[in-house]
Short mmCIF file of C-alpha atoms in Angstrom, two decimals:
data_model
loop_
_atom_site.label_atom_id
_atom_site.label_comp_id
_atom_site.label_asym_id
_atom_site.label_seq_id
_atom_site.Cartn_x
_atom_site.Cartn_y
_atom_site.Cartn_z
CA UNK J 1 -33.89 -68.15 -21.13
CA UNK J 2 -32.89 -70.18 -18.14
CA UNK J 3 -36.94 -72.70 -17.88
CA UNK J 4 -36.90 -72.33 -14.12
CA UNK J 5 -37.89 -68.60 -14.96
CA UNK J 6 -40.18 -69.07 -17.34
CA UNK J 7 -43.88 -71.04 -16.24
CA UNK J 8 -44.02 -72.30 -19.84
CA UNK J 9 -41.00 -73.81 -19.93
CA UNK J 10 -42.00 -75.90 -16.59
CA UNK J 11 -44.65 -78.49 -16.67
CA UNK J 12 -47.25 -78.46 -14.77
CA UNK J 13 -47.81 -82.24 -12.88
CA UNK J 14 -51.16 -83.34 -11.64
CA UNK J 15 -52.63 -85.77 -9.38
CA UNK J 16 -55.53 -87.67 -9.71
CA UNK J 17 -57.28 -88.85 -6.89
CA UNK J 18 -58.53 -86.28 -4.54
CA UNK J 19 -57.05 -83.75 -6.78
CA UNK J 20 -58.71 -83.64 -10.06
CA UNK J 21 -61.06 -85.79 -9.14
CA UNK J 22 -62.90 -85.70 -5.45
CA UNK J 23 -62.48 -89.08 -5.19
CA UNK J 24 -60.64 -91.91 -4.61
CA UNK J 25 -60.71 -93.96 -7.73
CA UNK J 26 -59.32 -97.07 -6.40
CA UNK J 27 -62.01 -97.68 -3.40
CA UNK J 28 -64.73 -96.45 -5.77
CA UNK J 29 -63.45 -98.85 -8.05
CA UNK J 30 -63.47 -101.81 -5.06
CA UNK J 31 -66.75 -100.27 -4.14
CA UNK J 32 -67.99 -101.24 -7.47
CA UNK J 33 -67.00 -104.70 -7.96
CA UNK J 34 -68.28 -105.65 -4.40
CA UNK J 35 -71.80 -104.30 -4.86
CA UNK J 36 -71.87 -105.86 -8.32
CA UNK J 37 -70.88 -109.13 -6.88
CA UNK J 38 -70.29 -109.58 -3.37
CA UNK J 39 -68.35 -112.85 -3.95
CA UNK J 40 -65.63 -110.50 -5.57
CA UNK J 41 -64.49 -109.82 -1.80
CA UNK J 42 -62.49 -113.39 -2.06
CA UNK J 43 -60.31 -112.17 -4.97
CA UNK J 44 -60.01 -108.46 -4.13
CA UNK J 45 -57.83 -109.74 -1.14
CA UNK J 46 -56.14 -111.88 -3.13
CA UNK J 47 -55.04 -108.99 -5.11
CA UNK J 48 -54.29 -106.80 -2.41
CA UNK J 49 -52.01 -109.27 -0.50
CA UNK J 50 -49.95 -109.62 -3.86
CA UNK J 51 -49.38 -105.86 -4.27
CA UNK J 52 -51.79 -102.88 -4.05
CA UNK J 53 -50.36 -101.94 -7.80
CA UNK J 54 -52.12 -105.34 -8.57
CA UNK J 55 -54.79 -104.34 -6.92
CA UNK J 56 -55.58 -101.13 -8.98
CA UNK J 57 -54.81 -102.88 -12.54
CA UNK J 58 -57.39 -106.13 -11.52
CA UNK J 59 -60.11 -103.36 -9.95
CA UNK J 60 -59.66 -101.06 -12.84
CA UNK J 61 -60.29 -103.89 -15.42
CA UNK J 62 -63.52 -105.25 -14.06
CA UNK J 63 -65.25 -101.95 -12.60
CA UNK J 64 -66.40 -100.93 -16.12
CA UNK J 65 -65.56 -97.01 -15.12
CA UNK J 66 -64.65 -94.80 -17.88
CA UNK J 67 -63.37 -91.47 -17.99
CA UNK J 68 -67.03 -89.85 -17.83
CA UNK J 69 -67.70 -91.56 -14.46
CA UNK J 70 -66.13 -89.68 -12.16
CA UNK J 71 -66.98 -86.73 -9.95
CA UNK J 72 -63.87 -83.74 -11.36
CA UNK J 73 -63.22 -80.67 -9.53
CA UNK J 74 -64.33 -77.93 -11.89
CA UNK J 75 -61.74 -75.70 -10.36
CA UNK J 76 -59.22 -78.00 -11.28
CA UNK J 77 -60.21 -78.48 -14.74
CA UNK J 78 -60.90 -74.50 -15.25
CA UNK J 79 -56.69 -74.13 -13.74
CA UNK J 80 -55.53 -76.86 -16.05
CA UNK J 81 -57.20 -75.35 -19.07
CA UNK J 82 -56.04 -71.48 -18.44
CA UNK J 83 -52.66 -73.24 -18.06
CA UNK J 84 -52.80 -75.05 -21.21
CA UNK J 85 -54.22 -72.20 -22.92
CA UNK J 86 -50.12 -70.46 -22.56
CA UNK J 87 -48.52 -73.16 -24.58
CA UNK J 88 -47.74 -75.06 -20.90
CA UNK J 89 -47.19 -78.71 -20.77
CA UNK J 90 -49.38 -80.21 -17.97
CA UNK J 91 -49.18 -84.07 -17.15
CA UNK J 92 -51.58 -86.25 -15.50
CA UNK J 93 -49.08 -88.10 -12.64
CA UNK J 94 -51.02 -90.59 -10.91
CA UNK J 95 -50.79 -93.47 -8.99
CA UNK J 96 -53.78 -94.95 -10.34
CA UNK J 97 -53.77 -97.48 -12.96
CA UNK J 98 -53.28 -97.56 -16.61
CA UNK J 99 -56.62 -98.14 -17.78
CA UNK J 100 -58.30 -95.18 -15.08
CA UNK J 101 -55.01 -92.56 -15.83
CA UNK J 102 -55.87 -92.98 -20.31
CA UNK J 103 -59.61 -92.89 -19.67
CA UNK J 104 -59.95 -89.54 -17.55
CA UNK J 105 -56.83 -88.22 -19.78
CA UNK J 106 -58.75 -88.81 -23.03
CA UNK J 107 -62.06 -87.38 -21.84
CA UNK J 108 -60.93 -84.39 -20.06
CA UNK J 109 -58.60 -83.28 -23.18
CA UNK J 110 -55.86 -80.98 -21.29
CA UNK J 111 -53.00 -83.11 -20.96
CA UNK J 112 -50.08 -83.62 -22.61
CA UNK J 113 -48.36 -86.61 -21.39
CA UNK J 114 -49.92 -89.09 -18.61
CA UNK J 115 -47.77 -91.67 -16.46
CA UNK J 116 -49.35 -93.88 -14.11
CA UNK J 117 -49.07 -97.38 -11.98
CA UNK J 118 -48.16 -100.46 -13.53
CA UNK J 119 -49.59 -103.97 -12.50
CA UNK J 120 -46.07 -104.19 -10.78
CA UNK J 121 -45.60 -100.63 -9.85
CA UNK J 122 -46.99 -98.69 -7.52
CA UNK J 123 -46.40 -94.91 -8.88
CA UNK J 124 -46.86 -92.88 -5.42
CA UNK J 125 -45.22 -90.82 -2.84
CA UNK J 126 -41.38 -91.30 -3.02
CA UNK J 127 -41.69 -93.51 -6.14
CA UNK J 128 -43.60 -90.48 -7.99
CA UNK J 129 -41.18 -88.03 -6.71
CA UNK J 130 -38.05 -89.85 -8.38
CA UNK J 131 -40.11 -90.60 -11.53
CA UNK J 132 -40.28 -86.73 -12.09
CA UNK J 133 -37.00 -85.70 -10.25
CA UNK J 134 -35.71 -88.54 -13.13
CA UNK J 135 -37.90 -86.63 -15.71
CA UNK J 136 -37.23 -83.47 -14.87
CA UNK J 137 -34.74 -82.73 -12.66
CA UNK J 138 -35.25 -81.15 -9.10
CA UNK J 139 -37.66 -78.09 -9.02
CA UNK J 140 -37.77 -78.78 -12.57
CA UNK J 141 -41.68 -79.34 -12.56
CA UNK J 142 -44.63 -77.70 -10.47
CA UNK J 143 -46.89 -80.05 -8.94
CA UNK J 144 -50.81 -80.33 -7.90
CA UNK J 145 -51.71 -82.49 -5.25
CA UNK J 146 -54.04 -83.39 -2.05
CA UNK J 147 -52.64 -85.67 0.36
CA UNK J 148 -49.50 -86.86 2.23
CA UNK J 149 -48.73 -89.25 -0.39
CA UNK J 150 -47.75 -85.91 -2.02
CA UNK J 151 -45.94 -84.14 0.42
CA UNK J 152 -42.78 -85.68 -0.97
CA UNK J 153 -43.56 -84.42 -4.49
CA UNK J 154 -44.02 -81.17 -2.68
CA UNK J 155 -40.45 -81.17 -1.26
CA UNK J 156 -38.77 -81.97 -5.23
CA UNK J 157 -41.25 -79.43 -6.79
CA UNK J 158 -40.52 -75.46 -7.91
CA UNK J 159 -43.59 -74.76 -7.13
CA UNK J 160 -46.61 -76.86 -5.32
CA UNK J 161 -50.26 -75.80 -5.77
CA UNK J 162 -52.45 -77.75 -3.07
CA UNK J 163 -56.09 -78.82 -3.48
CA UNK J 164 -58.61 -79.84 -1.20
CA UNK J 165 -55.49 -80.95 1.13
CA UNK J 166 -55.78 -83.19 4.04
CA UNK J 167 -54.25 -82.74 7.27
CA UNK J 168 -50.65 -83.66 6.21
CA UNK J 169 -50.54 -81.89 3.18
CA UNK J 170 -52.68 -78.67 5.12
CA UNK J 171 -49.89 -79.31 7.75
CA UNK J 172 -46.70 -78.78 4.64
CA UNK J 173 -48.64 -76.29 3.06
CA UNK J 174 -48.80 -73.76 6.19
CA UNK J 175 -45.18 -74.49 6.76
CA UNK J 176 -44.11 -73.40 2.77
CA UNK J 177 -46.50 -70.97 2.61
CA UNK J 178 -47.68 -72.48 -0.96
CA UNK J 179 -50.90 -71.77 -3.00
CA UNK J 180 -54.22 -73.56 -2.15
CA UNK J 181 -56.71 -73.79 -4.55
CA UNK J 182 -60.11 -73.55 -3.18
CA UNK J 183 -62.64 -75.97 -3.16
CA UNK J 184 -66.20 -77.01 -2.01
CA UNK J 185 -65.84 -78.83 1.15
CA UNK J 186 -68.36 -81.39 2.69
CA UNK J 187 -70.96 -79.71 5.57
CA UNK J 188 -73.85 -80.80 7.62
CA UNK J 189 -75.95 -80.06 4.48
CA UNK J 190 -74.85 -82.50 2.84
CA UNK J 191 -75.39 -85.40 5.42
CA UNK J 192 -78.64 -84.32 5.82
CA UNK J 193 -79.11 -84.50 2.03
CA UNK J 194 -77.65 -88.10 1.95
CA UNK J 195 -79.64 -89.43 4.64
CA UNK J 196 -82.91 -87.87 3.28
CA UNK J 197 -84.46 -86.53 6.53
CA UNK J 198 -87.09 -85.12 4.35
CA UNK J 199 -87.61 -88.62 3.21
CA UNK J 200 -88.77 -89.54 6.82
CA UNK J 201 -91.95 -87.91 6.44
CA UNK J 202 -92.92 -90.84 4.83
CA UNK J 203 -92.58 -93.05 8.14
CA UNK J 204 -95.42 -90.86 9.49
CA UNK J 205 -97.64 -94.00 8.12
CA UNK J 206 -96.50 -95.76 11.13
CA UNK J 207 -98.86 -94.01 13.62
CA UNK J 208 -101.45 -94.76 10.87
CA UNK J 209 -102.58 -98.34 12.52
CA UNK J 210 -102.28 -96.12 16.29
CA UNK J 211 -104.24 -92.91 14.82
CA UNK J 212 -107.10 -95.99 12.98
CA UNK J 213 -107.58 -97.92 16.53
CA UNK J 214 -108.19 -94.48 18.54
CA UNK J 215 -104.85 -94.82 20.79
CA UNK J 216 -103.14 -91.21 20.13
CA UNK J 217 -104.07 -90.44 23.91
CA UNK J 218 -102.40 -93.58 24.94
CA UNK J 219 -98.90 -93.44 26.32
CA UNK J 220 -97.72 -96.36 25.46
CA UNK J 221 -99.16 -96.52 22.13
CA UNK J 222 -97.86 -93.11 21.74
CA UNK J 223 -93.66 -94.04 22.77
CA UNK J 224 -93.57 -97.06 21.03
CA UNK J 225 -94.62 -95.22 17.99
CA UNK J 226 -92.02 -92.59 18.24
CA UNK J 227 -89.54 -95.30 18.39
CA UNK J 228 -90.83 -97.16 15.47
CA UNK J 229 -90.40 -94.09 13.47
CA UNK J 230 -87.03 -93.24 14.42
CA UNK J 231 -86.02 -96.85 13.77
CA UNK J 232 -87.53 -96.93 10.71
CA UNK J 233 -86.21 -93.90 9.72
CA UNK J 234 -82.67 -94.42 10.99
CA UNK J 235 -82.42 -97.70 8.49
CA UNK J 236 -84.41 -96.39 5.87
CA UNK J 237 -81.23 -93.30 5.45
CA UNK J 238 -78.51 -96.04 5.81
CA UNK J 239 -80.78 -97.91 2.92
CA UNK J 240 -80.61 -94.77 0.90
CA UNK J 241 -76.77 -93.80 1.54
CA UNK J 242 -76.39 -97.17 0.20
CA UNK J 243 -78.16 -97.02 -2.98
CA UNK J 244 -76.35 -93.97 -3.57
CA UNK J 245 -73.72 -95.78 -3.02
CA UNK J 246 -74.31 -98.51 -5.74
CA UNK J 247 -75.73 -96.23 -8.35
CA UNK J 248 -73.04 -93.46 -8.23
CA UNK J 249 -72.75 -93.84 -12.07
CA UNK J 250 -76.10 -93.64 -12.88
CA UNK J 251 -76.53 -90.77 -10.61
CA UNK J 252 -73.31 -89.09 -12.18
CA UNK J 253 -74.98 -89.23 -15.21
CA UNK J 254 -78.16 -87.60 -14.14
CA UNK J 255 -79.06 -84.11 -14.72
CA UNK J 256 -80.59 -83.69 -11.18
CA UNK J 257 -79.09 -86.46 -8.86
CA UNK J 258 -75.32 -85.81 -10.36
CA UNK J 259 -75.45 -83.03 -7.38
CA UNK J 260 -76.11 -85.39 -4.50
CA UNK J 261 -73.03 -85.34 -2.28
CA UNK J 262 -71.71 -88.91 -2.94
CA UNK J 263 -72.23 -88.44 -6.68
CA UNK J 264 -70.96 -85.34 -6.83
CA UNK J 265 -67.90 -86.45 -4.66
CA UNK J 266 -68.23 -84.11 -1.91
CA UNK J 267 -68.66 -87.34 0.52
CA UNK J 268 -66.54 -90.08 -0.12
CA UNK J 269 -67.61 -93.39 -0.53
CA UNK J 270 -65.71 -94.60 2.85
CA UNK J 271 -67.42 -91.67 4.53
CA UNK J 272 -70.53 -93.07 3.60
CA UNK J 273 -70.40 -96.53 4.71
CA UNK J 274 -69.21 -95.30 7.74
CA UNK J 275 -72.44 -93.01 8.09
CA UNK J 276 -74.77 -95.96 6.59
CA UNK J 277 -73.08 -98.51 9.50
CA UNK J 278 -74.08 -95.77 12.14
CA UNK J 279 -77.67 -95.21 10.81
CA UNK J 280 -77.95 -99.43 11.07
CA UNK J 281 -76.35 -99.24 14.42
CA UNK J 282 -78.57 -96.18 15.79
CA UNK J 283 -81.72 -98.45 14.14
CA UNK J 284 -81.22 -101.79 15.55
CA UNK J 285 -80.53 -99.96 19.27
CA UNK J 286 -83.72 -98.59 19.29
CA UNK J 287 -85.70 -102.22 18.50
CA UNK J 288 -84.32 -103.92 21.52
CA UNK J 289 -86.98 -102.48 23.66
CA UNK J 290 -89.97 -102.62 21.26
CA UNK J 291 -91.89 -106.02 20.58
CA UNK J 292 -91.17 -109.11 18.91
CA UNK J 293 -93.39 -109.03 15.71
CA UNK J 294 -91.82 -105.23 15.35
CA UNK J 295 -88.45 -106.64 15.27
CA UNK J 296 -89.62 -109.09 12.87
CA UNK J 297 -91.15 -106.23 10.53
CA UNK J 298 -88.31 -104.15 10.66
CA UNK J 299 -85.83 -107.29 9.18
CA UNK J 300 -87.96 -107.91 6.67
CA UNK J 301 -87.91 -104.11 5.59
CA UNK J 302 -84.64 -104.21 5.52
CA UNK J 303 -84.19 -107.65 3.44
CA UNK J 304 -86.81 -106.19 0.73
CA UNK J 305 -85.54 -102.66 0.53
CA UNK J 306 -81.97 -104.11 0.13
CA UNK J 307 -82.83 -106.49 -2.58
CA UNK J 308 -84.37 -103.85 -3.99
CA UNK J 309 -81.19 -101.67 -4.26
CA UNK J 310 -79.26 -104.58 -5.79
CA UNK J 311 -81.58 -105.76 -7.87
CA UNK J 312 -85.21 -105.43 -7.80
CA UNK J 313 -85.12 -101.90 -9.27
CA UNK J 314 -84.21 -102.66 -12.44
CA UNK J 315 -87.05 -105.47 -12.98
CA UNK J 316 -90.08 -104.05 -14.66
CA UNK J 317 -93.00 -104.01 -12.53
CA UNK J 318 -91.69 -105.66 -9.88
CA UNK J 319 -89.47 -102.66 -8.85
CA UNK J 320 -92.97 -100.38 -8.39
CA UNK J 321 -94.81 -103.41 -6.73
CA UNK J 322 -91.81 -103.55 -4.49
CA UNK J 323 -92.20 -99.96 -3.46
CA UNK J 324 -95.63 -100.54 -2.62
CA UNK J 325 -95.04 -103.37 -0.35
CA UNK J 326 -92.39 -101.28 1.14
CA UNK J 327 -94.66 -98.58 1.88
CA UNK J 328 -97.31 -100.75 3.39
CA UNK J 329 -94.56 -102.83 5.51
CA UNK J 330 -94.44 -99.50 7.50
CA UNK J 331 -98.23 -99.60 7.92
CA UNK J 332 -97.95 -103.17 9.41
CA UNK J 333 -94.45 -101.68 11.60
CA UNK J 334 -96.98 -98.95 13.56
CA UNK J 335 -99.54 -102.50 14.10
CA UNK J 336 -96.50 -104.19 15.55
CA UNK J 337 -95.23 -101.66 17.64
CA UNK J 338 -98.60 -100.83 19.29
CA UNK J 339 -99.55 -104.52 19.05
CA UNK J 340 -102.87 -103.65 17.40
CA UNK J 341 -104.83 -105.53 15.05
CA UNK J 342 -104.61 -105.19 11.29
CA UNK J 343 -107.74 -105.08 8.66
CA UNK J 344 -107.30 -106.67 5.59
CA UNK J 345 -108.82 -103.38 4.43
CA UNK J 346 -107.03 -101.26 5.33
CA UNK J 347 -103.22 -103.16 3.84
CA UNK J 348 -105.97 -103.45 0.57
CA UNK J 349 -105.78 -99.67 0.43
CA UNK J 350 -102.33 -99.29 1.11
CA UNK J 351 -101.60 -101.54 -1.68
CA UNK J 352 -103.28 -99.99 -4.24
CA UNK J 353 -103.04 -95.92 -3.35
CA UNK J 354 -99.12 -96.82 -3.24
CA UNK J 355 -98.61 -98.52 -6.31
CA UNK J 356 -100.22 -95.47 -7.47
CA UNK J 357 -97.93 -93.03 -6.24
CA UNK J 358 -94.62 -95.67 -7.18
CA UNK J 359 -95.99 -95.72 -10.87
CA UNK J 360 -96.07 -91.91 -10.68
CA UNK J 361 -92.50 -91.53 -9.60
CA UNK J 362 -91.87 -93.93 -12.98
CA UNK J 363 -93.90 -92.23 -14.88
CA UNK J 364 -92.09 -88.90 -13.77
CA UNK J 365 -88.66 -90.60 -14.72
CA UNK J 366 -89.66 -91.81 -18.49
CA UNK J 367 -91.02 -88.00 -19.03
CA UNK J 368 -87.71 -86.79 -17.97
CA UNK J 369 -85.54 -89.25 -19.68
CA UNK J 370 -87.70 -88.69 -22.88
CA UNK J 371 -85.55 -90.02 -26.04
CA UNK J 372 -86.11 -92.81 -28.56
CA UNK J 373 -89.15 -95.14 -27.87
CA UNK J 374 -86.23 -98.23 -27.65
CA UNK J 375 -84.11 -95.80 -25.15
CA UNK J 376 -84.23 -97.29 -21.49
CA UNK J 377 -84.08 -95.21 -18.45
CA UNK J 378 -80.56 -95.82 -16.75
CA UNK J 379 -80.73 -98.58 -13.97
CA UNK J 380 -84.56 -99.04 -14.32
CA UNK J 381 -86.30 -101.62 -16.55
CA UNK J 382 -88.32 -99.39 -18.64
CA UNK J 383 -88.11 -98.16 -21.77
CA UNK J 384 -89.58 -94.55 -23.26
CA UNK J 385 -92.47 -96.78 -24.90
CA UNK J 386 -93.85 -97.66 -21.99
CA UNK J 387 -94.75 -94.33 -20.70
CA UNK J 388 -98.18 -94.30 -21.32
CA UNK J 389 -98.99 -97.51 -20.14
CA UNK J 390 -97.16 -96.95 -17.01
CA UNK J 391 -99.30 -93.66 -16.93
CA UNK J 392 -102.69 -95.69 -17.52
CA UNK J 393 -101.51 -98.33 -14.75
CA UNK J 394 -101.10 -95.63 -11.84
CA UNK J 395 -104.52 -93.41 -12.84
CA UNK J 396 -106.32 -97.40 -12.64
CA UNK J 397 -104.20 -98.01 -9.08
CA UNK J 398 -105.95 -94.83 -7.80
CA UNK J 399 -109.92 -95.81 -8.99
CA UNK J 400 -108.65 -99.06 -7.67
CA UNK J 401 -107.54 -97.63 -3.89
CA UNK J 402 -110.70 -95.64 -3.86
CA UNK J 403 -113.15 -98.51 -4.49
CA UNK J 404 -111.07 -100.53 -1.82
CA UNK J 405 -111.98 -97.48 0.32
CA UNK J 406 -115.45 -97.63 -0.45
CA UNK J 407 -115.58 -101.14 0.12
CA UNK J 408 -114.07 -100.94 3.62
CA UNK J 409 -115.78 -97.83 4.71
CA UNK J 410 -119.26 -100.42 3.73
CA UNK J 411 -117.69 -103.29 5.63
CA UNK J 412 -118.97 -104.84 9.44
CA UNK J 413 -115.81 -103.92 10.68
CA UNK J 414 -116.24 -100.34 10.45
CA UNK J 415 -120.05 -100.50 11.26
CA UNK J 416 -119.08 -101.69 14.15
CA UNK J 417 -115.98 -99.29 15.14
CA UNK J 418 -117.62 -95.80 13.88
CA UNK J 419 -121.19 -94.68 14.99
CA UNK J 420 -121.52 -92.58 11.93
CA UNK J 421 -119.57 -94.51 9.11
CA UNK J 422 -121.85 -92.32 6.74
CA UNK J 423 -119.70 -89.62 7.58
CA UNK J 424 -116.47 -91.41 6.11
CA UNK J 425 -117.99 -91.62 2.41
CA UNK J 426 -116.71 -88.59 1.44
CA UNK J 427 -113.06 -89.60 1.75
CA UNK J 428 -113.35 -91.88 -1.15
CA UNK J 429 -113.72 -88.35 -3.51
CA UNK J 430 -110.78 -86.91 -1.06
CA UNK J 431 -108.26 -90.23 -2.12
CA UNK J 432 -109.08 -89.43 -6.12
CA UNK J 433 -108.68 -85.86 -5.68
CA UNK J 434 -105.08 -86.38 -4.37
CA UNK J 435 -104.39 -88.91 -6.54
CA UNK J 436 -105.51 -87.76 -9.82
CA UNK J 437 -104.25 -84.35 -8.85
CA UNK J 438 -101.04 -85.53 -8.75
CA UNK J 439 -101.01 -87.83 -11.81
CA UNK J 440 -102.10 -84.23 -13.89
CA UNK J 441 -98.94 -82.24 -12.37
CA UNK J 442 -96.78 -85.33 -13.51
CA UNK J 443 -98.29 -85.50 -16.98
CA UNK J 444 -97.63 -81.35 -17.16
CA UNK J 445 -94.26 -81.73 -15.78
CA UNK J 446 -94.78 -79.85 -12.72
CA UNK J 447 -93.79 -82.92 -10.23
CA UNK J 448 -89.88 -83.05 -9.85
CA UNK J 449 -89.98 -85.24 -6.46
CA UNK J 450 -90.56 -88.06 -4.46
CA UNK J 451 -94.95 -88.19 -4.54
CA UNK J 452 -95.23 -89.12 -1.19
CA UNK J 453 -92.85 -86.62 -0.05
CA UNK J 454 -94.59 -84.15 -2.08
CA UNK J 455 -97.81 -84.78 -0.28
CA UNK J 456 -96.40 -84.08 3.16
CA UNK J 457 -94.83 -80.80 1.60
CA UNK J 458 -97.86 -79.46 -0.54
CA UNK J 459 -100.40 -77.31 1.10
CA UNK J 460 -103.50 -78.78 -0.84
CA UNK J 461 -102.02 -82.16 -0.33
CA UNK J 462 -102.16 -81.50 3.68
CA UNK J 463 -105.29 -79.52 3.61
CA UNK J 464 -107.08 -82.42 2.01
CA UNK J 465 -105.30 -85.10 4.28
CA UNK J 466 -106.75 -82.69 7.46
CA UNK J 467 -110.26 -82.52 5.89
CA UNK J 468 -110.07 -86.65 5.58
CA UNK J 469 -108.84 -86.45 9.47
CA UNK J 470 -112.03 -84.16 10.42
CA UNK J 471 -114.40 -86.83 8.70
CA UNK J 472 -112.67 -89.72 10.72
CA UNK J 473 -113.06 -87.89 14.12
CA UNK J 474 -117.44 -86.82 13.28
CA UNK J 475 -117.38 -90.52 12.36
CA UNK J 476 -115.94 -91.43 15.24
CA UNK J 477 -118.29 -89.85 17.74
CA UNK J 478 -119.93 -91.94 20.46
CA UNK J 479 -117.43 -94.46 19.35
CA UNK J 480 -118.89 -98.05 21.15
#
C-alpha cells in the first residue's frame, strides 16, 4: 500500500507555539525572567545577540515553566488525540527549545517522537522544512501550523492543517485551499475583562473627599473629579494587565482565573504590554492639567500598587495592609484634585473598613484553596491554618471602622460642619451591617468576588450606602 494513500502511514507534524499552545513560549519565557528579576534584561541581550537558538535554551533553563504551565488549544489536543487513537504517528516539531519541546511532550501524552532547537540550532521555517523533507521525504508528512514561519513547511507538506493562522499563513491558506481548524479568537470582551472596567467602580471613592466638603454642585470640583477617576482608573487597568502578566502561572493554575484572557492565552503577552503602555500613557495625559499634590498622589499609587505586584503580595499581612493603603490613597487623590482638606477621621475610617474588606478577599481565597493546614495559597503568604485568624482579624477591622465612625461623627469637626450631627449616628449600625453582612456570605461561601466590587454590584449593598447618603444630607441641613 503505497503511505501517501494511507493517513496512517503519514505522520502527522505539529507546531508548538501558537499552534498547540496559544502562546508564544519563548517571550512568555523572557517575560518571566524579566519580571522575576529585572536585572536579567543585561543577559537576555547578551543571549540574543549570540543567536536566538541561545536565546531559547538560556530562557528555557531559568523560567522554571513546565509542561503544565501553558495555555493549550483544546481543539488541538482533542485533533491530536482522535489522530493518535488510528495507530497515526504524530510528532511535536518545534522550534522551541529542548527543555520546553520534552516538558509539554511528556505532559500532554500524544506524541510519538519530538524534535526541537538546539542551543546552536534554530529549528524553524526553512530549517524545519529540510529537517522533515530529510525525515520524510517531500509530501511525506502532514503538518499543523500558525504562522509564516510555517508557510514553508506548508509548501513540503501532503497535507497542511492551519490553526489560529496569522496573516501570512491566512494569506497561503486561501491560496491552497487547505483545512483550518477553528479556534477562539481574542474580542473586545476580553480587553474589557483584562482591564477590569468593573474594577473602576472602586475609584468612585475619589468624589468621596468632594461629596464630604458639600462641592457636588461645584464645577470645578465636579471636572477635576471626573478626571481623577479616569486617571486613576486608566493606571489602575495597566496595574492589573500587569499583574496578570506576572502571575500567568499562578493564574493558569487556578480554577477560576485560568479563564482570564492572558492566562488562558487568548491575549498574548506582547499584546498586553502594549495595552498596559497605552492605559499608562492615556493616565499620565490626563494629570497634566490637574494639580500638583494630585500628581504627587497618583505616583505614589502607582509605586505602591507596583511593588505590590512584584512583591508585596506574597508577604503576610503586609499584602492586606497594602490594599488598604491603596484604597485610601484614592480617598486622599479626590482631596488633591479638588484641593480640599483632609480629616484625620475620615483616612482613620478608611483604614480600618478597608483592611476589612482586603482580609475578606483573603479569607475568601484560603476557603477556596482549602487543603492541608501546612498547604499555602499560590503566590500569597498564607497558609490554610491561618484562616480563622485571618477571619477574626477582618470581623475586629469592621467593630474597629465603626467605632472610628462613632468617634468622628462625636468630634468638633463635624459639630461644627453638620447642624444635626445627631442625625449621622445611625450610620455607625449601617457600616457593621455591610460589613458583617459580607464577612457571613464569605464564611457560607456565597462571595466569589472582589468585596468592594461586590458592594457597588449588590442591591442591599447600594440600598444601604443610599440610606447612609440620606442621613448625611438631614444632617447636613442649615449647613453654617
Amino acid at each position: 500500500m503505497d503511505a501517501r494513500t494511507d493517513t496512517r502511514l503519514v505522520p502527522l507534524c505539529v507546531d508548538l507555539d501558537g499552534t498547540l499552545v496559544s502562546v508564544d513560549t519563548l517571550w512568555e519565557g523572557v517575560t518571566v525572567v524579566l519580571f522575576r528579576n529585572p536585572l536579567m534584561l543585561f543577559a537576555v541581550l547578551l543571549w540574543a545577540l549570540r543567536s536566538k537558538a541561545h536565546l531559547k535554551h538560556q530562557v528555557a533553563a531559568r523560567s522554571g515553566r513546565t509542561g503544565e504551565d501553558w495555555p493549550y488549544r483544546p481543539e488541538v489536543i482533542a485533533r491530536l488525540r482522535e489522530e493518535r487513537g488510528t495507530g497515526r504517528d504524530v510528532v511535536l516539531v518545534t522550534g522551541a527549545a529542548e527543555r520546553v519541546a520534552l516538558d509539554v511532550a511528556a505532559h500532554t501524552g500524544v506524541f510519538t517522537d519530538v524534535l526541537h532547537s538546539s542551543p546552536t540550532h534554530n529549528l524553524t521555517s526553512h530549517r524545519k522544512r529540510s529537517e522533515l523533507v530529510a525525515r520524510y521525504g517531500e509530501a511525506g508528512f502532514d503538518y499543523m501550523g500558525n504562522s509564516r514561519d510555517d508557510v514553508a513547511v506548508f509548501d513540503a507538506a501532503r497535507r497542511a492543517i492551519v490553526v489560529a493562522p496569522d496573516r501570512a499563513a491566512e494569506s497561503w491558506r486561501r491560496r491552497h485551499g487547505a483545512e483550518c481548524l477553528a479556534t477562539s479568537k481574542i474580542g473586545i470582551t476580553d480587553t474589557l475583562k483584562s482591564i477590569r472596567v468593573h474594577q473602576w467602580a472602586k475609584n468612585i471613592l475619589i468624589a468621596v473627599p468632594m461629596a464630604l466638603n458639600h462641592d457636588v454642585l461645584q464645577r470645578d470640583a465636579l471636572i477635576n473629579t471626573a478626571i481623577a477617576f479616569f486617571a486613576f482608573s486608566f493606571l489602575a487597568s495597566a496595574v492589573y494587565v500587569i499583574n496578570d502578566i506576572s502571575d500567568l502561572t499562578n493564574d493558569r493554575r487556578h480554577p477560576k482565573k485560568r479563564f482570564r484572557p492572558l492566562a488562558s492565552g487568548r491575549m498574548s503577552v506582547l499584546t498586553g504590554l502594549a495595552l498596559a503602555a497605552v492605559l499608562l500613557v492615556a493616565s499620565l495625559a490626563l494629570t497634566l492639567t490637574m494639580p500638583p499634590g494630585f500628581i504627587a498622589t497618583l505616583a505614589i499609587y502607582l509605586v505602591v500598587t507596583t511593588a505590590y505586584t512584584f512583591f508585596l503580595k506574597r508577604k503576610l499581612l503586609v499584602d492586606v495592609f497594602t490594599l488598604a493603603g491603596l484604597y485610601t490613597i484614592r480617598i486622599v487623590a479626590g482631596a488633591t484634585a479638588t484641593e480640599t482638606e483632609l480629616s484625620f477621621w475620615l483616612l482613620a475610617f478608611s483604614i480600618f473598613f478597608f483592611l476589612s474588606l482586603a482580609l475578606v478577599k483573603r479569607y475568601v481565597e484560603l476557603d477556596e484553596h482549602g487543603g492541608e493546614a501546612s498547604s499555602q495559597v499560590p503566590g500569597r503568604g498564607y497558609m490554610q491554618v491561618d484562616f480563622e485568624m485571618v477571619g477574626q482579624a477582618g470581623v475586629s477591622s469592621a467593630f474597629a471602622s465603626a467605632l472610628v465612625l462613632a468617634l468622628y461623627i462625636h468630634s468638633a469637626e463635624m459639630q461644627q460642619m453638620y447642624s444635626m450631627p445627631a442625625a449621622l449616628w445611625p450610620l455607625c449600625p449601617i457600616v457593621l451591617y455591610m460589613l458583617l453582612r459580607i464577612w457571613m456570605l464569605a464564611r457560607r461561601g456565597s462571595l466569589h468576588e472582589d468585596p468592594v466590587v461586590f458592594i457597588m454590584r449588590d442591591w442591599r449593598s447600594i440600598a444601604t450606602m443610599a440610606a447612609g447618603g440620606v442621613l448625611v444630607m438631614i444632617g447636613a441641613v442649615g449647613i453654617q
